CSV table of C-alpha atoms and ligand atoms in Angstrom, one decimal:
chain,number,residue,atom,x,y,z
A,136,UNK,CA,-18.7,43.7,-13.8
A,137,UNK,CA,-19.1,40.8,-11.9
A,138,UNK,CA,-21.4,41.2,-9.1
A,139,UNK,CA,-23.1,43.7,-7.0
A,140,UNK,CA,-20.1,43.1,-4.0
A,141,UNK,CA,-17.5,44.6,-5.6
A,142,UNK,CA,-19.0,47.3,-7.7
A,143,UNK,CA,-20.3,49.2,-4.4
A,144,UNK,CA,-17.7,50.6,-2.9
A,145,UNK,CA,-18.4,49.6,1.2
A,146,UNK,CA,-16.8,51.5,4.2
A,147,UNK,CA,-12.9,49.8,5.9
A,148,UNK,CA,-13.2,48.8,9.2
A,149,UNK,CA,-9.0,47.3,9.0
A,150,UNK,CA,-7.6,49.3,12.0
A,151,UNK,CA,-3.7,48.0,11.8
A,152,UNK,CA,-1.8,45.2,11.8
A,153,UNK,CA,0.2,43.2,14.3
A,154,UNK,CA,3.0,41.1,14.3
A,155,UNK,CA,1.7,37.2,15.2
A,156,UNK,CA,4.2,36.5,18.0
A,157,UNK,CA,5.1,39.9,19.8
A,158,UNK,CA,1.5,41.9,19.2
A,159,UNK,CA,3.7,44.0,17.9
A,160,UNK,CA,1.0,47.3,16.4
A,161,UNK,CA,1.9,48.2,12.4
A,162,UNK,CA,-0.1,50.3,10.6
A,163,UNK,CA,-2.3,49.9,8.0
A,164,UNK,CA,-2.0,51.5,4.8
A,165,UNK,CA,2.1,50.9,4.2
A,166,UNK,CA,3.6,48.1,2.8
A,167,UNK,CA,5.1,45.8,5.3
A,168,UNK,CA,6.8,42.2,5.0
A,169,UNK,CA,7.2,39.8,8.2
A,170,UNK,CA,7.7,41.6,11.9
A,171,UNK,CA,10.9,42.7,13.0
A,172,UNK,CA,10.5,39.7,15.1
A,173,UNK,CA,10.5,38.2,11.9
A,174,UNK,CA,7.2,36.7,11.9
A,175,UNK,CA,3.4,36.5,10.3
A,176,UNK,CA,1.8,40.4,10.5
A,177,UNK,CA,-2.0,39.6,10.9
A,178,UNK,CA,-4.9,42.3,9.8
A,179,UNK,CA,-7.0,43.4,12.9
A,180,UNK,CA,-10.4,45.0,12.4
A,181,UNK,CA,-13.2,47.0,14.1
A,182,UNK,CA,-15.2,44.7,15.1
A,183,UNK,CA,-17.5,46.5,17.4
A,184,UNK,CA,-18.2,49.1,14.2
A,185,UNK,CA,-18.7,46.1,11.9
A,186,UNK,CA,-21.3,44.6,14.2
A,187,UNK,CA,-23.1,47.5,14.1
A,188,UNK,CA,-22.8,48.6,10.5
A,189,UNK,CA,-23.9,44.5,9.1
A,190,UNK,CA,-26.8,42.6,10.6
A,191,UNK,CA,-26.6,39.3,9.7
A,192,UNK,CA,-28.9,39.8,7.5
A,193,UNK,CA,-27.9,42.1,5.0
A,194,UNK,CA,-25.1,39.4,4.0
A,195,UNK,CA,-27.6,36.9,4.1
A,196,UNK,CA,-29.3,39.0,1.6
A,197,UNK,CA,-26.0,39.4,-0.5
A,198,UNK,CA,-24.3,36.9,-4.0
A,199,UNK,CA,-22.1,34.8,-2.4
A,200,UNK,CA,-19.2,35.3,-3.5
A,201,UNK,CA,-15.9,35.4,-1.8
A,202,UNK,CA,-16.5,39.9,-2.2
A,203,UNK,CA,-19.7,39.2,-0.1
A,204,UNK,CA,-17.1,39.3,2.9
A,205,UNK,CA,-16.0,43.1,1.7
A,206,UNK,CA,-16.3,44.1,5.5
A,207,UNK,CA,-13.8,41.5,6.7
A,208,UNK,CA,-11.5,42.5,4.6
A,209,UNK,CA,-8.3,45.0,4.2
A,210,UNK,CA,-9.7,46.2,0.1
A,211,UNK,CA,-10.6,49.5,1.4
A,212,UNK,CA,-10.9,50.8,-2.6
A,213,UNK,CA,-13.4,48.9,-5.2
A,214,UNK,CA,-11.0,50.2,-7.1
A,215,UNK,CA,-8.9,48.0,-6.3
A,216,UNK,CA,-9.9,44.4,-6.9
A,217,UNK,CA,-8.6,42.6,-9.0
A,218,UNK,CA,-11.7,39.3,-9.8
A,219,UNK,CA,-11.5,36.6,-11.7
A,220,UNK,CA,-14.6,35.5,-10.2
A,221,UNK,CA,-14.0,33.8,-7.0
A,222,UNK,CA,-17.0,32.1,-6.4
A,223,UNK,CA,-18.4,30.2,-3.0
A,224,UNK,CA,-16.9,26.6,-3.3
A,225,UNK,CA,-19.4,23.8,-3.0
A,226,UNK,CA,-19.8,21.3,-0.7
A,227,UNK,CA,-20.0,17.4,-2.2
A,228,UNK,CA,-20.8,15.0,0.0
A,229,UNK,CA,-18.6,12.3,0.0
A,230,UNK,CA,-20.6,9.1,1.3
A,231,UNK,CA,-19.0,6.3,0.0
A,232,UNK,CA,-15.2,6.2,0.0
A,233,UNK,CA,-15.5,9.3,3.0
A,234,UNK,CA,-19.0,8.5,5.0
A,235,UNK,CA,-22.1,9.7,6.2
A,236,UNK,CA,-21.0,13.3,7.4
A,237,UNK,CA,-18.4,13.4,5.3
A,238,UNK,CA,-18.8,16.9,2.7
A,239,UNK,CA,-15.4,17.5,0.9
A,240,UNK,CA,-15.1,21.7,0.3
A,241,UNK,CA,-14.3,21.8,-3.5
A,242,UNK,CA,-11.4,24.5,-3.9
A,243,UNK,CA,-10.8,23.5,-7.1
A,244,UNK,CA,-13.1,25.1,-9.1
A,245,UNK,CA,-11.9,28.4,-8.1
A,246,UNK,CA,-9.9,30.6,-10.7
A,247,UNK,CA,-7.0,29.5,-11.7
A,248,UNK,CA,-8.7,26.0,-10.7
A,249,UNK,CA,-7.2,26.0,-6.7
A,250,UNK,CA,-7.4,27.2,-3.7
A,251,UNK,CA,-4.5,29.9,-3.3
A,252,UNK,CA,-6.8,32.2,-5.7
A,253,UNK,CA,-8.1,33.0,-2.3
A,254,UNK,CA,-5.4,34.6,-1.0
A,255,UNK,CA,-3.2,36.1,-4.2
A,256,UNK,CA,-6.8,37.9,-5.3
A,257,UNK,CA,-6.7,39.5,-1.5
A,258,UNK,CA,-3.1,39.9,-1.8
A,259,UNK,CA,-2.8,41.6,-5.2
A,260,UNK,CA,-5.5,43.7,-5.3
A,261,UNK,CA,-3.9,44.9,-1.5
A,262,UNK,CA,0.0,45.3,-3.8
A,263,UNK,CA,-2.1,47.0,-5.9
A,264,UNK,CA,-3.6,49.7,-4.0
A,265,UNK,CA,0.0,50.2,-2.3
A,266,UNK,CA,1.7,50.9,-5.6
A,267,UNK,CA,3.8,48.0,-6.3
A,268,UNK,CA,5.0,46.7,-9.1
A,269,UNK,CA,6.6,43.9,-9.6
A,270,UNK,CA,6.5,40.6,-7.3
A,271,UNK,CA,8.1,37.4,-6.6
A,272,UNK,CA,7.0,34.5,-5.2
A,273,UNK,CA,8.6,30.9,-4.7
A,274,UNK,CA,5.6,27.9,-5.6
A,275,UNK,CA,5.0,24.5,-5.9
A,276,UNK,CA,2.6,25.0,-8.7
A,277,UNK,CA,-0.8,26.6,-7.9
A,278,UNK,CA,0.0,29.6,-6.2
A,279,UNK,CA,2.1,30.9,-8.9
A,280,UNK,CA,-0.8,30.2,-12.2
A,281,UNK,CA,-2.8,32.2,-9.0
A,282,UNK,CA,-0.2,35.2,-9.1
A,283,UNK,CA,0.3,34.6,-12.5
A,284,UNK,CA,-3.6,35.9,-13.3
A,285,UNK,CA,-4.4,38.4,-10.8
A,286,UNK,CA,-0.9,40.5,-11.5
A,287,UNK,CA,-1.5,40.1,-15.1
A,288,UNK,CA,-5.1,41.4,-14.9
A,289,UNK,CA,-4.0,44.3,-13.4
A,290,UNK,CA,-0.5,44.7,-14.8
A,291,UNK,CA,2.0,43.7,-11.9
A,292,UNK,CA,4.6,42.3,-13.4
A,293,UNK,CA,6.1,39.0,-11.5
A,294,UNK,CA,8.4,36.0,-11.8
A,295,UNK,CA,7.7,33.4,-9.7
A,296,UNK,CA,11.4,30.0,-9.3
A,297,UNK,CA,9.5,26.5,-8.8
A,298,UNK,CA,11.0,23.6,-7.8
A,299,UNK,CA,12.4,21.7,-10.8
A,300,UNK,CA,9.9,19.0,-9.9
A,301,UNK,CA,6.7,21.2,-10.2
A,302,UNK,CA,4.4,19.6,-12.1
A,303,UNK,CA,4.3,20.8,-16.0
A,304,UNK,CA,1.1,22.1,-16.4
A,305,UNK,CA,1.1,24.1,-13.6
A,306,UNK,CA,4.9,25.7,-15.3
A,307,UNK,CA,3.3,26.0,-18.0
A,308,UNK,CA,0.1,28.1,-17.1
A,309,UNK,CA,2.0,30.0,-14.7
A,310,UNK,CA,4.0,30.9,-17.8
A,311,UNK,CA,1.3,31.1,-20.0
A,312,UNK,CA,0.0,33.6,-17.7
A,313,UNK,CA,2.0,35.5,-18.6
A,314,UNK,CA,4.7,35.8,-15.8
A,315,UNK,CA,8.6,34.5,-15.9
A,316,UNK,CA,9.1,31.5,-14.5
A,317,UNK,CA,12.2,29.5,-13.6
A,318,UNK,CA,12.7,25.8,-12.5
A,319,UNK,CA,15.7,25.9,-9.3
A,320,UNK,CA,17.2,22.6,-8.8
A,321,UNK,CA,15.4,22.4,-4.5
A,322,UNK,CA,12.9,22.7,-3.1
A,323,UNK,CA,10.0,25.1,-2.6
A,324,UNK,CA,12.5,26.9,0.8
A,325,UNK,CA,15.3,27.1,-1.8
A,326,UNK,CA,13.4,29.3,-4.4
A,327,UNK,CA,12.4,31.2,-1.1
A,328,UNK,CA,16.1,32.3,-0.7
A,329,UNK,CA,16.3,33.3,-4.0
A,330,UNK,CA,13.9,35.6,-3.9
A,331,UNK,CA,14.3,36.3,-0.3
A,332,UNK,CA,17.9,38.1,-2.1
A,333,UNK,CA,16.6,39.5,-4.8
A,334,UNK,CA,14.0,41.7,-2.1
A,335,UNK,CA,16.5,42.9,0.1
A,336,UNK,CA,18.4,44.1,-3.3
A,337,UNK,CA,15.3,46.0,-4.1
A,338,UNK,CA,14.5,44.2,-6.8
A,339,UNK,CA,10.8,42.7,-6.1
A,340,UNK,CA,8.0,42.7,-3.3
A,341,UNK,CA,8.6,39.2,-1.9
A,342,UNK,CA,5.2,37.2,-1.7
A,343,UNK,CA,6.3,33.9,-0.3
A,344,UNK,CA,3.3,32.6,1.9
A,345,UNK,CA,2.6,34.5,5.0
A,346,UNK,CA,5.9,37.2,4.4
A,347,UNK,CA,3.1,39.7,3.4
A,348,UNK,CA,-0.4,39.9,5.5
A,349,UNK,CA,-2.7,39.6,3.4
A,350,UNK,CA,-3.2,36.3,1.9
A,351,UNK,CA,-3.8,35.3,5.0
A,352,UNK,CA,-7.0,37.4,4.6
A,353,UNK,CA,-8.1,36.3,1.7
A,354,UNK,CA,-8.1,32.4,3.2
A,355,UNK,CA,-9.8,33.6,5.8
A,356,UNK,CA,-12.9,33.4,3.7
A,357,UNK,CA,-12.6,29.7,3.7
A,358,UNK,CA,-13.4,29.3,7.2
A,359,UNK,CA,-16.3,32.4,6.6
A,360,UNK,CA,-17.7,30.3,4.0
A,361,UNK,CA,-17.9,27.0,6.0
A,362,UNK,CA,-20.0,29.0,9.4
A,363,UNK,CA,-22.4,30.6,6.9
A,364,UNK,CA,-23.1,26.8,4.6
A,365,UNK,CA,-23.3,25.5,7.9
A,366,UNK,CA,-26.0,27.8,9.0
A,367,UNK,CA,-23.6,29.7,12.1
A,368,UNK,CA,-22.7,25.8,13.9
A,369,UNK,CA,-19.5,24.7,12.3
A,370,UNK,CA,-18.5,21.6,11.1
A,371,UNK,CA,-17.0,18.8,14.2
A,372,UNK,CA,-14.3,18.6,12.2
A,373,UNK,CA,-12.1,19.9,10.0
A,374,UNK,CA,-9.4,18.4,7.4
A,375,UNK,CA,-6.8,20.8,6.2
A,376,UNK,CA,-3.5,19.6,4.0
A,377,UNK,CA,-1.1,21.6,5.3
A,378,UNK,CA,2.4,23.1,4.0
A,379,UNK,CA,2.3,26.6,5.1
A,380,UNK,CA,-0.5,26.3,6.8
A,381,UNK,CA,-2.5,29.7,4.9
A,382,UNK,CA,-5.4,28.5,5.4
A,383,UNK,CA,-5.5,26.7,8.6
A,384,UNK,CA,-4.1,30.3,10.3
A,385,UNK,CA,-7.1,31.8,8.3
A,386,UNK,CA,-9.5,29.8,9.2
A,387,UNK,CA,-9.2,29.9,12.8
A,388,UNK,CA,-8.7,33.8,12.7
A,389,UNK,CA,-12.0,33.6,10.9
A,390,UNK,CA,-13.9,31.9,13.6
A,391,UNK,CA,-12.5,34.7,16.1
A,392,UNK,CA,-13.8,37.5,14.1
A,393,UNK,CA,-17.3,35.7,13.7
A,394,UNK,CA,-18.2,34.8,17.3
A,395,UNK,CA,-17.1,39.0,17.9
A,396,UNK,CA,-19.5,39.4,15.6
A,397,UNK,CA,-21.9,37.0,17.4
A,398,UNK,CA,-22.6,35.4,15.0
A,399,UNK,CA,-21.4,32.2,16.2
A,400,UNK,CA,-20.8,30.6,19.2
A,401,UNK,CA,-17.8,29.8,21.1
A,402,UNK,CA,-17.1,26.5,19.7
A,403,UNK,CA,-14.4,25.8,17.8
A,404,UNK,CA,-14.3,21.7,15.5
A,405,UNK,CA,-11.1,20.1,16.4
A,406,UNK,CA,-8.0,21.3,12.8
A,407,UNK,CA,-6.3,18.4,11.4
A,408,UNK,CA,-3.7,20.0,10.3
A,409,UNK,CA,-3.0,16.9,7.7
A,410,UNK,CA,0.9,16.5,5.9
A,411,UNK,CA,2.6,13.9,4.2
A,412,UNK,CA,4.3,10.8,5.6
A,413,UNK,CA,7.9,12.3,3.1
A,414,UNK,CA,7.3,15.5,4.7
A,415,UNK,CA,5.7,16.1,8.3
A,416,UNK,CA,7.8,18.3,10.1
A,417,UNK,CA,4.7,19.9,11.5
A,418,UNK,CA,3.9,16.6,12.7
A,419,UNK,CA,7.2,15.5,14.2
A,420,UNK,CA,7.1,19.1,16.3
A,421,UNK,CA,3.1,18.4,17.7
A,422,UNK,CA,4.2,14.5,18.5
A,423,UNK,CA,7.5,16.2,20.4
A,424,UNK,CA,5.6,19.1,22.2
A,425,UNK,CA,6.9,22.5,20.7
A,426,UNK,CA,5.6,25.7,19.6
A,427,UNK,CA,8.0,25.4,16.3
A,428,UNK,CA,9.5,23.5,13.6
A,429,UNK,CA,12.5,22.2,12.1
A,430,UNK,CA,13.5,21.8,8.8
A,431,UNK,CA,12.0,18.2,7.2
A,432,UNK,CA,15.2,17.0,5.7
A,433,UNK,CA,14.8,15.3,1.5
A,434,UNK,CA,11.1,16.2,1.7
A,435,UNK,CA,9.4,14.0,-0.8
A,436,UNK,CA,5.8,13.7,-1.8
A,437,UNK,CA,3.6,12.6,-4.6
A,438,UNK,CA,1.1,16.0,-3.1
A,439,UNK,CA,3.5,18.3,-4.2
A,440,UNK,CA,1.6,21.7,-2.8
A,441,UNK,CA,2.0,20.6,1.1
A,442,UNK,CA,5.5,19.6,0.4
A,443,UNK,CA,7.1,22.1,2.6
A,444,UNK,CA,9.9,21.6,4.7
A,445,UNK,CA,9.5,25.1,7.1
A,446,UNK,CA,6.9,27.0,7.6
A,447,UNK,CA,7.5,31.2,9.1
A,448,UNK,CA,4.0,30.1,10.3
A,449,UNK,CA,4.3,26.5,12.3
A,450,UNK,CA,3.5,28.1,15.7
A,451,UNK,CA,-0.1,29.2,14.1
A,452,UNK,CA,-0.6,26.1,12.9
A,453,UNK,CA,0.3,24.0,16.5
A,454,UNK,CA,-1.1,26.8,18.3
A,455,UNK,CA,-4.4,26.4,16.2
A,456,UNK,CA,-4.5,22.9,16.4
A,457,UNK,CA,-3.5,22.2,20.0
A,458,UNK,CA,-6.3,24.2,20.8
A,459,UNK,CA,-9.1,22.9,18.6
A,460,UNK,CA,-8.5,19.8,20.2
A,461,UNK,CA,-7.7,18.2,17.0
A,462,UNK,CA,-4.3,16.5,15.6
A,463,UNK,CA,-1.2,17.8,13.3
A,464,UNK,CA,-1.3,13.8,11.5
A,465,UNK,CA,0.8,12.2,8.4
A,466,UNK,CA,-0.5,10.0,6.0
A,467,UNK,CA,1.7,7.8,3.5
A,468,UNK,CA,2.2,8.1,-0.5
A,469,UNK,CA,0.5,5.0,-1.0
A,470,UNK,CA,-2.8,5.6,1.5
A,471,UNK,CA,-3.0,9.2,-0.5
A,472,UNK,CA,-3.4,7.7,-3.7
A,473,UNK,CA,-6.0,4.9,-3.1
A,474,UNK,CA,-8.1,8.2,-1.7
A,475,UNK,CA,-8.0,9.1,-4.9
A,476,UNK,CA,-8.4,6.3,-6.2
A,477,UNK,CA,-11.3,5.8,-4.8
A,478,UNK,CA,-12.7,8.5,-4.5
A,479,UNK,CA,-13.4,9.5,-8.1
A,480,UNK,CA,-14.5,5.4,-8.5
A,481,UNK,CA,-16.9,5.1,-5.3
A,482,UNK,CA,-18.0,8.9,-5.1
A,483,UNK,CA,-17.4,10.5,-9.1
A,484,UNK,CA,-14.5,13.4,-7.4
A,485,UNK,CA,-12.0,14.2,-8.5
A,486,UNK,CA,-9.5,14.8,-5.8
A,487,UNK,CA,-6.0,16.4,-5.8
A,488,UNK,CA,-3.4,14.6,-4.4
A,489,UNK,CA,-3.9,17.5,-1.4
A,490,UNK,CA,-7.2,16.2,-1.1
A,491,UNK,CA,-6.9,12.3,-1.0
A,492,UNK,CA,-4.4,13.5,1.7
A,493,UNK,CA,-7.4,14.6,3.5
A,494,UNK,CA,-9.8,11.3,2.7
A,495,UNK,CA,-6.5,9.4,3.4
A,496,UNK,CA,-6.6,11.5,7.5
A,497,UNK,CA,-10.0,10.7,8.5
A,498,UNK,CA,-9.8,7.4,7.2
A,499,UNK,CA,-7.0,7.3,10.0
A,500,UNK,CA,-8.5,9.4,12.1
A,501,UNK,CA,-11.5,7.5,11.5
A,502,UNK,CA,-9.7,4.0,13.0
A,503,UNK,CA,-7.8,5.0,15.6
A,504,UNK,CA,-10.9,6.5,16.9
A,505,UNK,CA,-10.0,9.9,17.4
A,506,UNK,CA,-12.9,11.4,16.1
A,507,UNK,CA,-17.2,9.1,15.4
A,508,UNK,CA,-18.5,8.7,12.0
A,509,UNK,CA,-21.6,10.0,13.5
A,510,UNK,CA,-19.4,13.6,13.4
A,511,UNK,CA,-19.6,16.1,10.4
A,512,UNK,CA,-16.1,16.5,9.0
A,513,UNK,CA,-15.3,18.7,5.9
A,514,UNK,CA,-12.5,18.1,4.1
A,515,UNK,CA,-10.2,20.3,2.7
A,516,UNK,CA,-9.6,19.7,-1.9
A,517,UNK,CA,-7.5,22.5,-2.6
A,518,UNK,CA,-6.9,22.3,-6.2
A,519,UNK,CA,-8.6,20.6,-9.2
A,520,UNK,CA,-8.2,16.7,-9.8
A,521,UNK,CA,-7.8,17.7,-13.2
A,522,UNK,CA,-3.8,19.4,-12.6
A,523,UNK,CA,-2.9,16.4,-12.0
A,524,UNK,CA,-0.7,13.1,-13.5
A,525,UNK,CA,-4.2,10.1,-13.4
A,526,UNK,CA,-3.7,6.2,-14.7
A,527,UNK,CA,-2.9,5.9,-18.0
A,528,UNK,CA,-6.6,4.3,-19.6
A,529,UNK,CA,-4.8,2.6,-23.2
A,530,UNK,CA,-7.7,0.2,-23.8
A,531,UNK,CA,-8.8,0.3,-28.1
A,532,UNK,CA,-11.8,-0.8,-30.2
A,533,UNK,CA,-10.9,-1.2,-33.6
A,534,UNK,CA,-13.2,0.0,-35.8
A,535,UNK,CA,-13.0,-1.8,-38.1
A,536,UNK,CA,-13.1,-5.5,-37.0
A,537,UNK,CA,-16.1,-7.6,-35.0
A,538,UNK,CA,-16.3,-5.9,-31.6
A,539,UNK,CA,-18.0,-7.8,-28.6
A,540,UNK,CA,-20.2,-5.0,-27.5
A,541,UNK,CA,-21.3,-7.5,-24.9
A,542,UNK,CA,-17.8,-7.7,-23.5
A,543,UNK,CA,-17.0,-3.9,-23.2
B,58,LIG,C1,-1.2,25.5,-1.5
B,58,LIG,C2,-1.9,24.1,-1.2
B,58,LIG,C3,-1.9,23.9,-0.5
B,58,LIG,C4,-1.2,24.2,0.9
B,58,LIG,O1,-1.9,25.2,1.9
B,58,LIG,P1,-1.1,25.7,2.1
B,58,LIG,O2,-2.8,26.4,3.2
B,58,LIG,O3,-0.2,26.8,1.9
B,58,LIG,O4,-0.8,25.3,4.1
B,58,LIG,C5,-2.2,21.9,-0.5
B,58,LIG,N1,-3.5,21.9,-1.7
B,58,LIG,C6,-2.5,22.1,-2.9
B,58,LIG,C7,-3.3,21.5,-4.4
B,58,LIG,C8,-2.3,23.8,-2.7
B,58,LIG,O5,-1.8,24.0,-3.8
């Protein structure tokens, strides 16, 4: 076994699930998709009992991986955990291209090279616990790869649909890791419609973002980790590249749970939901003062992971952003690409385009005076930059010719 956190059975504290819109209660330990209102379900815990059972010092003495947070997670039996080594991701200073108090939470170091591993390791464990044998999912790439890896590892069949312009490496890693992957002539919500149709026919279980309750719980660990890494205070600003918004919603939930445990106070970071100018439904709704976001037509951006025209958790993202005093903001592809370039050339850190979007948004927020350079800001780099196309490097030397070494 990899780690003591996943060798020992621990008490489980899940009490029930709850509709995020209406508050209607649902039983735990049963297979659920969306609530009857068609909205995401949230997992609820007996936080008072966790508070009594788990002193902060006990948590701090554990190895720092995702399973350190077992009591705040939905998996009841250790035997259901399918792990590929979900480490705590580091905070890397980005002083030159960012600023003196900018830290990148580098999620590219997780299994399958993206933070989708957090959500899927949890969702797959719960699917396994609840007897699911076949899963289908729409993806822009990274979620499909994480699903394929974890599901294959525990013998669950997977069928994955991605837009036909999904980065080639994503399509191939999904296939290699044992899923049946299909390219669809449409966007992620068009893929989602195919998944929903098959699910309605009983062919498979629908694993779309927020359409099953447990990916949020996995993504929530980003907020838990941040609290621990910031010594139980939180950063002042968080910039999160927002597609379906699972991570932003999850972190917001994590902060409330940590406060209920008495581990952090009432202070919260400003949450900045970062989208691409070519696909910014949440930003449009935010600026119009709406609670729900209309579908964004003709979505296009280099940041494939946040090309999500319509999000089922839109109201949860908007609620968290507004309650935090943050903003939803859009950045253009040129600013995204420049940010990726600057971080690599100036700070030696290779960001994915979505991570570049958070740096571009940070710069814009600074320029507009929304934030201060003195404040601590965390940018999320959600996948390893190695998965994405890079500018060509084509210079050669001829070893048989005279090489002007000093000119190299
Ligand atoms: C999925 C993904 C996102 C968006 O995450 P959500 O929590 O679904 O909003 C951002 N960047 C990358 C690289 C992704 O794979």
